[in-house]
Tab-separated table of C-alpha atoms in Angstrom:
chain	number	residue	atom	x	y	z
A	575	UNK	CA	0.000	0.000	0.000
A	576	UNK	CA	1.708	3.396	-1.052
A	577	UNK	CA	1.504	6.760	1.300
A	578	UNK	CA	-1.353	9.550	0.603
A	579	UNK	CA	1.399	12.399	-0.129
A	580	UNK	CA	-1.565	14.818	-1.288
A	581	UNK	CA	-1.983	17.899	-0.029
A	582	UNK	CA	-4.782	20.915	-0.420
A	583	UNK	CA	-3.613	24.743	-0.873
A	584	UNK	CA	-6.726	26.290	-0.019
A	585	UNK	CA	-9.388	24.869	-3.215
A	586	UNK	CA	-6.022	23.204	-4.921
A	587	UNK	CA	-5.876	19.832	-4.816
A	588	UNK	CA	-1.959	18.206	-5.043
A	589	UNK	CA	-1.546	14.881	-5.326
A	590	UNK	CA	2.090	15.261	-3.403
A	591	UNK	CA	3.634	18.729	-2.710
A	592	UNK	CA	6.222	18.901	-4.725
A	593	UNK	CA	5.786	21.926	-6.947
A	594	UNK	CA	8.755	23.160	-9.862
A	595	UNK	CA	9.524	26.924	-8.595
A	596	UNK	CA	8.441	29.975	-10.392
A	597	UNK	CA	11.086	31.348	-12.808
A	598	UNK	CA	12.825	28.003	-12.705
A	599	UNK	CA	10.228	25.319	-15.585
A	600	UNK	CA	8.532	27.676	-17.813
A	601	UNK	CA	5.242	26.038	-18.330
A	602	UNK	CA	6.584	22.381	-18.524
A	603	UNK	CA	6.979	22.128	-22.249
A	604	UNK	CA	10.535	22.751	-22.146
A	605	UNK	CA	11.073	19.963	-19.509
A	606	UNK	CA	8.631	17.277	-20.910
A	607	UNK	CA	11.293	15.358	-22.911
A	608	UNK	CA	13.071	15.170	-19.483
A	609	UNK	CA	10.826	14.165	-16.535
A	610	UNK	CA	7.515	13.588	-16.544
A	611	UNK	CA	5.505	16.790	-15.286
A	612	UNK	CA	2.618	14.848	-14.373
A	613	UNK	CA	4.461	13.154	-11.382
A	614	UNK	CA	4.762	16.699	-9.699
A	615	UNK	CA	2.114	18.107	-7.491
A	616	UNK	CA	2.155	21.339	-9.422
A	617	UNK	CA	3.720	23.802	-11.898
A	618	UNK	CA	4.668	26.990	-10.884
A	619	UNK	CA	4.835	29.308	-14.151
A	620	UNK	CA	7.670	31.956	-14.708
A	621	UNK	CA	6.235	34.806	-13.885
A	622	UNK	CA	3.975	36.997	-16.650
A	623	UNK	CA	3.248	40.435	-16.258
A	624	UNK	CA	-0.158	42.540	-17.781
A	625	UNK	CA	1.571	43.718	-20.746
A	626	UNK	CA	4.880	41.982	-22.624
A	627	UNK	CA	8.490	42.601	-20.798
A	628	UNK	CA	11.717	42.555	-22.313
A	629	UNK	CA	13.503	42.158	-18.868
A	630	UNK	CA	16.880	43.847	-18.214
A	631	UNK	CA	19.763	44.652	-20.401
A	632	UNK	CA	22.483	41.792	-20.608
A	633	UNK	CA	24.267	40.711	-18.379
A	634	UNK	CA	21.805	39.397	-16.923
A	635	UNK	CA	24.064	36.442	-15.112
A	636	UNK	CA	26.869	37.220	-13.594
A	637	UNK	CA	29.593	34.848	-11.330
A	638	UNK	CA	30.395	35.966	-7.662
A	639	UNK	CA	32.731	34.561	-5.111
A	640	UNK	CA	29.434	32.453	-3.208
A	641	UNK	CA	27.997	31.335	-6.985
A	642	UNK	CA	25.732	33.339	-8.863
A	643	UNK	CA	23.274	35.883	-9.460
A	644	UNK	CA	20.556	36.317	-11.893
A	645	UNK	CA	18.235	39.071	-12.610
A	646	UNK	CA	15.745	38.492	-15.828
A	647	UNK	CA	13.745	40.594	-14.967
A	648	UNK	CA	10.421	39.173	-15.644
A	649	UNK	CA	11.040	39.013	-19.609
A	650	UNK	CA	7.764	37.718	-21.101
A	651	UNK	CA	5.348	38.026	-23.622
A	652	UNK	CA	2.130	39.489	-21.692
A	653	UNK	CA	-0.929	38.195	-20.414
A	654	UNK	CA	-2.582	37.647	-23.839
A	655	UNK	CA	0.019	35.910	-25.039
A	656	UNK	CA	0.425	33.513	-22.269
A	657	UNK	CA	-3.603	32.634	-22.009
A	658	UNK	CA	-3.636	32.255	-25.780
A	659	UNK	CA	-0.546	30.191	-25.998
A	660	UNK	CA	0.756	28.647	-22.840
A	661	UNK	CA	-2.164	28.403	-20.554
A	662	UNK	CA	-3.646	26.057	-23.215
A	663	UNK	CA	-0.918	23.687	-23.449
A	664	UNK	CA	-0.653	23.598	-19.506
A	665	UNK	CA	-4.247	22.617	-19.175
A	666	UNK	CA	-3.453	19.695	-21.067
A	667	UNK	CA	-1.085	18.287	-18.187
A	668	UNK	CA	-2.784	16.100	-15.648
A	669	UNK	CA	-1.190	18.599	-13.211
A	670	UNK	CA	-2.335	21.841	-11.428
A	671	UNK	CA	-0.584	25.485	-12.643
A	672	UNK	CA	0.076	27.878	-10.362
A	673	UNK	CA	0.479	31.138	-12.266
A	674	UNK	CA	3.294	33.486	-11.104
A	675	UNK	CA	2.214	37.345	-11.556
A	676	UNK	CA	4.637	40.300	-10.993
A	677	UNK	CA	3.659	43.864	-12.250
A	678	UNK	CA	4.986	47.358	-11.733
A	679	UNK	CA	2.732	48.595	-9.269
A	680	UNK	CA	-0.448	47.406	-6.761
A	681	UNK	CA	-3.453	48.183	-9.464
A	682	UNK	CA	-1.542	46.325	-12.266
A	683	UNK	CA	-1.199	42.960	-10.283
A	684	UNK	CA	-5.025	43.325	-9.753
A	685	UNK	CA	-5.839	43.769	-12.910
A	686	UNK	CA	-3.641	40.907	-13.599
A	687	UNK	CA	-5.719	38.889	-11.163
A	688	UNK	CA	-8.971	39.641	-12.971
A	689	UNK	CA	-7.883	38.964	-16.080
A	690	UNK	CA	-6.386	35.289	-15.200
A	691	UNK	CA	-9.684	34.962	-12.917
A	692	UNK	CA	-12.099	35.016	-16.252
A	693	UNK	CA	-9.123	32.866	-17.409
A	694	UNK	CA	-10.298	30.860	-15.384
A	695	UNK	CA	-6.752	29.470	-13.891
A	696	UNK	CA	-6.462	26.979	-10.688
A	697	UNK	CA	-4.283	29.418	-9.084
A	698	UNK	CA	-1.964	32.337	-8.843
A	699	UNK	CA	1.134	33.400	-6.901
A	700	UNK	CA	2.479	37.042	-6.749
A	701	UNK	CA	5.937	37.762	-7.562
A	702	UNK	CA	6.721	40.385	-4.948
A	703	UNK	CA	10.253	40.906	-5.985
């Protein structure tokens, strides 16, 4: 007999609670030839703002004495985009998305909000950062 590792967030049902961290799987695609995404408990989107990004001027990776440090900065294609194109592809998965939103100020995140909630998405995490 195996061990019940699910887990509820709230509504969000996990079957275990391991989750790929914002920022770190895109939306799964790029991974799927290399694990199978529908063992995790969830997906945890890079972050999309409102409107499209195109992040911060190179270098945007640089090598210190502890490791390294990265700063993106949020570099994606907007809210359309992403509910057109990636939110589709992640509903195929037999695995929950958690959506990652960032914006530039309070009202923008909101509006965010409401436009992923007609979306219709399990989820959403703010980027605070």
């Amino acid at each position: 007999m195996g061990v019940n590792t699910s887990v509820n967030i709230g509504k969000l049902k996990l079957k275990n609670p391991v989750m790929a961290a914002s920022g770190t799987f895109g939306t799964g695609e790029e991974y799927a030839d290399f694990i199978d995404v529908n063992k995790l408990g969830a997906i945890v989107t890079k972050t999309i703002t409102l409107k499209a990004r195109s992040g911060n001027p190179v270098p945007r990776i640089v090598e210190t004495a502890a490791g390294m440090l990265n700063s993106i900065g949020l570099e994606n294609q907007g809210a359309g985009h992403f509910i057109k194109n990636k939110l589709p592809l992640l509903r195929k998965l037999n695995v929950p998305a958690v959506i990652s939103i960032g914006g530039e100020s309070a009202n923008e995140i909101i509006e965010l909000a409401k436009v992923l909630n007609k979306a219709k998405v399990e989820a959403i995490e703010i980027n605070i950062s």
